[in-house]
mmCIF file of N, CA and C in Angstrom:
data_model
loop_
_atom_site.group_PDB
_atom_site.id
_atom_site.type_symbol
_atom_site.label_atom_id
_atom_site.label_comp_id
_atom_site.label_asym_id
_atom_site.label_seq_id
_atom_site.Cartn_x
_atom_site.Cartn_y
_atom_site.Cartn_z
ATOM 1 N N MET A 1 17.351 49.101 -16.612
ATOM 2 C CA MET A 1 17.283 47.996 -15.704
ATOM 3 C C MET A 1 18.664 47.344 -15.567
ATOM 4 N N LEU A 2 19.318 47.113 -16.675
ATOM 5 C CA LEU A 2 20.640 46.498 -16.645
ATOM 6 C C LEU A 2 21.639 47.403 -15.940
ATOM 7 N N SER A 3 21.524 48.715 -16.168
ATOM 8 C CA SER A 3 22.472 49.631 -15.526
ATOM 9 C C SER A 3 22.322 49.604 -14.005
ATOM 10 N N VAL A 4 21.108 49.418 -13.518
ATOM 11 C CA VAL A 4 20.883 49.323 -12.070
ATOM 12 C C VAL A 4 21.559 48.073 -11.527
ATOM 13 N N TRP A 5 21.416 46.952 -12.244
ATOM 14 C CA TRP A 5 22.044 45.715 -11.808
ATOM 15 C C TRP A 5 23.563 45.854 -11.795
ATOM 16 N N VAL A 6 24.115 46.493 -12.821
ATOM 17 C CA VAL A 6 25.570 46.674 -12.903
ATOM 18 C C VAL A 6 26.051 47.547 -11.753
ATOM 19 N N LYS A 7 25.340 48.631 -11.469
ATOM 20 C CA LYS A 7 25.722 49.499 -10.345
ATOM 21 C C LYS A 7 25.662 48.740 -9.025
ATOM 22 N N ASP A 8 24.618 47.961 -8.836
ATOM 23 C CA ASP A 8 24.491 47.178 -7.602
ATOM 24 C C ASP A 8 25.611 46.158 -7.477
ATOM 25 N N GLU A 9 25.945 45.513 -8.578
ATOM 26 C CA GLU A 9 27.012 44.512 -8.560
ATOM 27 C C GLU A 9 28.360 45.165 -8.259
ATOM 28 N N ARG A 10 28.623 46.305 -8.866
ATOM 29 C CA ARG A 10 29.878 47.014 -8.582
ATOM 30 C C ARG A 10 29.941 47.456 -7.131
ATOM 31 N N ARG A 11 28.831 47.925 -6.597
ATOM 32 C CA ARG A 11 28.768 48.347 -5.195
ATOM 33 C C ARG A 11 29.009 47.154 -4.276
ATOM 34 N N ARG A 12 28.428 46.008 -4.614
ATOM 35 C CA ARG A 12 28.605 44.804 -3.809
ATOM 36 C C ARG A 12 30.057 44.342 -3.825
ATOM 37 N N LEU A 13 30.686 44.372 -4.991
ATOM 38 C CA LEU A 13 32.093 43.977 -5.096
ATOM 39 C C LEU A 13 32.999 44.922 -4.320
ATOM 40 N N ALA A 14 32.728 46.216 -4.412
ATOM 41 C CA ALA A 14 33.531 47.200 -3.690
ATOM 42 C C ALA A 14 33.385 47.013 -2.178
ATOM 43 N N ALA A 15 32.174 46.746 -1.718
ATOM 44 C CA ALA A 15 31.943 46.539 -0.281
ATOM 45 C C ALA A 15 32.672 45.285 0.198
ATOM 46 N N ALA A 16 32.693 44.258 -0.607
ATOM 47 C CA ALA A 16 33.396 43.030 -0.226
ATOM 48 C C ALA A 16 34.893 43.276 -0.137
ATOM 49 N N GLU A 17 35.441 44.075 -1.053
ATOM 50 C CA GLU A 17 36.874 44.364 -1.025
ATOM 51 C C GLU A 17 37.257 45.194 0.188
ATOM 52 N N VAL A 18 36.409 46.130 0.579
ATOM 53 C CA VAL A 18 36.684 46.974 1.751
ATOM 54 C C VAL A 18 36.786 46.118 3.001
ATOM 55 N N HIS A 19 35.931 45.117 3.112
ATOM 56 C CA HIS A 19 35.919 44.257 4.295
ATOM 57 C C HIS A 19 36.915 43.114 4.183
ATOM 58 N N GLY A 20 37.630 43.039 3.087
ATOM 59 C CA GLY A 20 38.616 41.990 2.914
ATOM 60 C C GLY A 20 38.021 40.640 2.546
ATOM 61 N N ASP A 21 36.773 40.631 2.173
ATOM 62 C CA ASP A 21 36.113 39.386 1.794
ATOM 63 C C ASP A 21 36.211 39.173 0.295
ATOM 64 N N LYS A 22 36.194 37.907 -0.078
ATOM 65 C CA LYS A 22 36.104 37.590 -1.494
ATOM 66 C C LYS A 22 34.636 37.659 -1.885
ATOM 67 N N PRO A 23 34.328 38.208 -3.048
ATOM 68 C CA PRO A 23 32.927 38.188 -3.487
ATOM 69 C C PRO A 23 32.491 36.752 -3.768
ATOM 70 N N LEU A 24 31.208 36.521 -3.644
ATOM 71 C CA LEU A 24 30.685 35.179 -3.876
ATOM 72 C C LEU A 24 30.795 34.808 -5.348
ATOM 73 N N GLU A 25 31.132 33.561 -5.586
ATOM 74 C CA GLU A 25 31.125 33.032 -6.951
ATOM 75 C C GLU A 25 29.672 32.847 -7.376
ATOM 76 N N SER A 26 29.452 32.695 -8.652
ATOM 77 C CA SER A 26 28.077 32.555 -9.135
ATOM 78 C C SER A 26 27.419 31.297 -8.572
ATOM 79 N N ALA A 27 28.180 30.216 -8.429
ATOM 80 C CA ALA A 27 27.620 28.987 -7.854
ATOM 81 C C ALA A 27 27.256 29.196 -6.386
ATOM 82 N N GLU A 28 28.090 29.924 -5.652
ATOM 83 C CA GLU A 28 27.801 30.208 -4.245
ATOM 84 C C GLU A 28 26.572 31.103 -4.121
ATOM 85 N N ARG A 29 26.463 32.074 -4.998
ATOM 86 C CA ARG A 29 25.317 32.977 -4.985
ATOM 87 C C ARG A 29 24.038 32.198 -5.289
ATOM 88 N N ALA A 30 24.102 31.287 -6.253
ATOM 89 C CA ALA A 30 22.939 30.469 -6.595
ATOM 90 C C ALA A 30 22.541 29.581 -5.418
ATOM 91 N N GLU A 31 23.528 29.008 -4.748
ATOM 92 C CA GLU A 31 23.258 28.171 -3.578
ATOM 93 C C GLU A 31 22.630 28.995 -2.461
ATOM 94 N N LEU A 32 23.122 30.197 -2.255
ATOM 95 C CA LEU A 32 22.564 31.084 -1.230
ATOM 96 C C LEU A 32 21.106 31.411 -1.541
ATOM 97 N N LEU A 33 20.796 31.708 -2.785
ATOM 98 C CA LEU A 33 19.413 31.988 -3.170
ATOM 99 C C LEU A 33 18.528 30.765 -2.964
ATOM 100 N N ARG A 34 19.034 29.587 -3.319
ATOM 101 C CA ARG A 34 18.270 28.359 -3.135
ATOM 102 C C ARG A 34 17.980 28.114 -1.661
ATOM 103 N N LEU A 35 18.996 28.328 -0.830
ATOM 104 C CA LEU A 35 18.814 28.112 0.603
ATOM 105 C C LEU A 35 17.857 29.130 1.211
ATOM 106 N N ARG A 36 17.905 30.364 0.738
ATOM 107 C CA ARG A 36 16.962 31.376 1.238
ATOM 108 C C ARG A 36 15.529 31.013 0.875
ATOM 109 N N ARG A 37 15.331 30.518 -0.354
ATOM 110 C CA ARG A 37 13.990 30.077 -0.752
ATOM 111 C C ARG A 37 13.536 28.897 0.095
ATOM 112 N N GLN A 38 14.455 27.985 0.373
ATOM 113 C CA GLN A 38 14.126 26.820 1.185
ATOM 114 C C GLN A 38 13.757 27.236 2.605
ATOM 115 N N VAL A 39 14.496 28.161 3.170
ATOM 116 C CA VAL A 39 14.188 28.645 4.524
ATOM 117 C C VAL A 39 12.812 29.307 4.545
ATOM 118 N N ALA A 40 12.510 30.118 3.536
ATOM 119 C CA ALA A 40 11.204 30.773 3.481
ATOM 120 C C ALA A 40 10.084 29.744 3.398
ATOM 121 N N GLU A 41 10.280 28.703 2.598
ATOM 122 C CA GLU A 41 9.279 27.649 2.468
ATOM 123 C C GLU A 41 9.110 26.901 3.791
ATOM 124 N N LEU A 42 10.197 26.606 4.458
ATOM 125 C CA LEU A 42 10.119 25.904 5.750
ATOM 126 C C LEU A 42 9.454 26.768 6.815
ATOM 127 N N GLU A 43 9.688 28.072 6.774
ATOM 128 C CA GLU A 43 9.032 28.967 7.727
ATOM 129 C C GLU A 43 7.523 28.989 7.497
ATOM 130 N N LYS A 44 7.102 28.970 6.216
ATOM 131 C CA LYS A 44 5.668 28.906 5.917
ATOM 132 C C LYS A 44 5.076 27.589 6.405
ATOM 133 N N ASP A 45 5.785 26.498 6.166
ATOM 134 C CA ASP A 45 5.315 25.191 6.631
ATOM 135 C C ASP A 45 5.186 25.174 8.149
ATOM 136 N N ASN A 46 6.177 25.739 8.834
ATOM 137 C CA ASN A 46 6.160 25.771 10.289
ATOM 138 C C ASN A 46 4.978 26.601 10.802
ATOM 139 N N ALA A 47 4.724 27.750 10.185
ATOM 140 C CA ALA A 47 3.597 28.585 10.602
ATOM 141 C C ALA A 47 2.281 27.834 10.420
ATOM 142 N N PHE A 48 2.156 27.112 9.308
ATOM 143 C CA PHE A 48 0.947 26.317 9.074
ATOM 144 C C PHE A 48 0.793 25.244 10.140
ATOM 145 N N LEU A 49 1.872 24.553 10.464
ATOM 146 C CA LEU A 49 1.800 23.483 11.451
ATOM 147 C C LEU A 49 1.452 24.012 12.839
ATOM 148 N N VAL A 50 1.938 25.191 13.174
ATOM 149 C CA VAL A 50 1.580 25.799 14.467
ATOM 150 C C VAL A 50 0.082 26.067 14.506
ATOM 151 N N LYS A 51 -0.454 26.625 13.424
ATOM 152 C CA LYS A 51 -1.892 26.911 13.377
ATOM 153 C C LYS A 51 -2.710 25.627 13.403
ATOM 154 N N ALA A 52 -2.262 24.617 12.679
ATOM 155 C CA ALA A 52 -2.986 23.350 12.644
ATOM 156 C C ALA A 52 -2.977 22.686 14.016
ATOM 157 N N SER A 53 -1.841 22.709 14.690
ATOM 158 C CA SER A 53 -1.787 22.075 16.013
ATOM 159 C C SER A 53 -2.651 22.837 17.015
ATOM 160 N N ALA A 54 -2.711 24.153 16.913
ATOM 161 C CA ALA A 54 -3.582 24.933 17.797
ATOM 162 C C ALA A 54 -5.050 24.602 17.523
ATOM 163 N N TYR A 55 -5.390 24.463 16.252
ATOM 164 C CA TYR A 55 -6.761 24.116 15.885
ATOM 165 C C TYR A 55 -7.150 22.757 16.458
ATOM 166 N N PHE A 56 -6.291 21.755 16.257
ATOM 167 C CA PHE A 56 -6.622 20.417 16.741
ATOM 168 C C PHE A 56 -6.596 20.348 18.269
ATOM 169 N N ALA A 57 -5.764 21.128 18.905
ATOM 170 C CA ALA A 57 -5.776 21.166 20.372
ATOM 171 C C ALA A 57 -7.079 21.775 20.869
ATOM 172 N N ALA A 58 -7.553 22.812 20.195
ATOM 173 C CA ALA A 58 -8.822 23.421 20.583
ATOM 174 C C ALA A 58 -9.976 22.455 20.346
ATOM 175 N N MET A 59 -9.925 21.711 19.247
ATOM 176 C CA MET A 59 -10.973 20.730 18.972
ATOM 177 C C MET A 59 -10.971 19.641 20.037
ATOM 178 N N GLN A 60 -9.806 19.241 20.477
ATOM 179 C CA GLN A 60 -9.699 18.191 21.493
ATOM 180 C C GLN A 60 -10.286 18.678 22.816
ATOM 181 N N ARG A 61 -10.039 19.937 23.171
ATOM 182 C CA ARG A 61 -10.574 20.482 24.429
ATOM 183 C C ARG A 61 -12.097 20.593 24.394
ATOM 184 N N ASN A 62 -12.662 20.801 23.216
ATOM 185 C CA ASN A 62 -14.105 21.003 23.090
ATOM 186 C C ASN A 62 -14.898 19.708 22.948
ATOM 187 N N ARG A 63 -14.207 18.563 22.945
ATOM 188 C CA ARG A 63 -14.908 17.287 22.825
ATOM 189 C C ARG A 63 -15.641 16.973 24.120
ATOM 190 N N PRO A 64 -16.820 16.403 23.997
ATOM 191 C CA PRO A 64 -17.542 15.992 25.218
ATOM 192 C C PRO A 64 -16.738 14.946 25.982
ATOM 193 N N GLY A 65 -16.668 15.096 27.265
ATOM 194 C CA GLY A 65 -15.968 14.146 28.104
ATOM 195 C C GLY A 65 -14.504 14.445 28.272
ATOM 196 N N SER A 66 -13.996 15.492 27.599
ATOM 197 C CA SER A 66 -12.585 15.845 27.797
ATOM 198 C C SER A 66 -12.458 16.768 28.976
ATOM 199 N N LEU A 67 -11.295 16.797 29.564
ATOM 200 C CA LEU A 67 -11.083 17.624 30.751
ATOM 201 C C LEU A 67 -10.846 19.012 30.379
#
């Protein structure tokens, strides 16, 4: 397992050097992971809100006396 991580890390560093980029620092990598988790959570929240608003819109249309 560790050898796979080491190979992946070496490959990532080599790819960054080829493109002339600096590899991410550990703090930057941690921030990137945190932001990715936050985006995933916000996307789930957004999907829920879309479904909830569709549900309540359908309920509103089905009320007696509504157009």
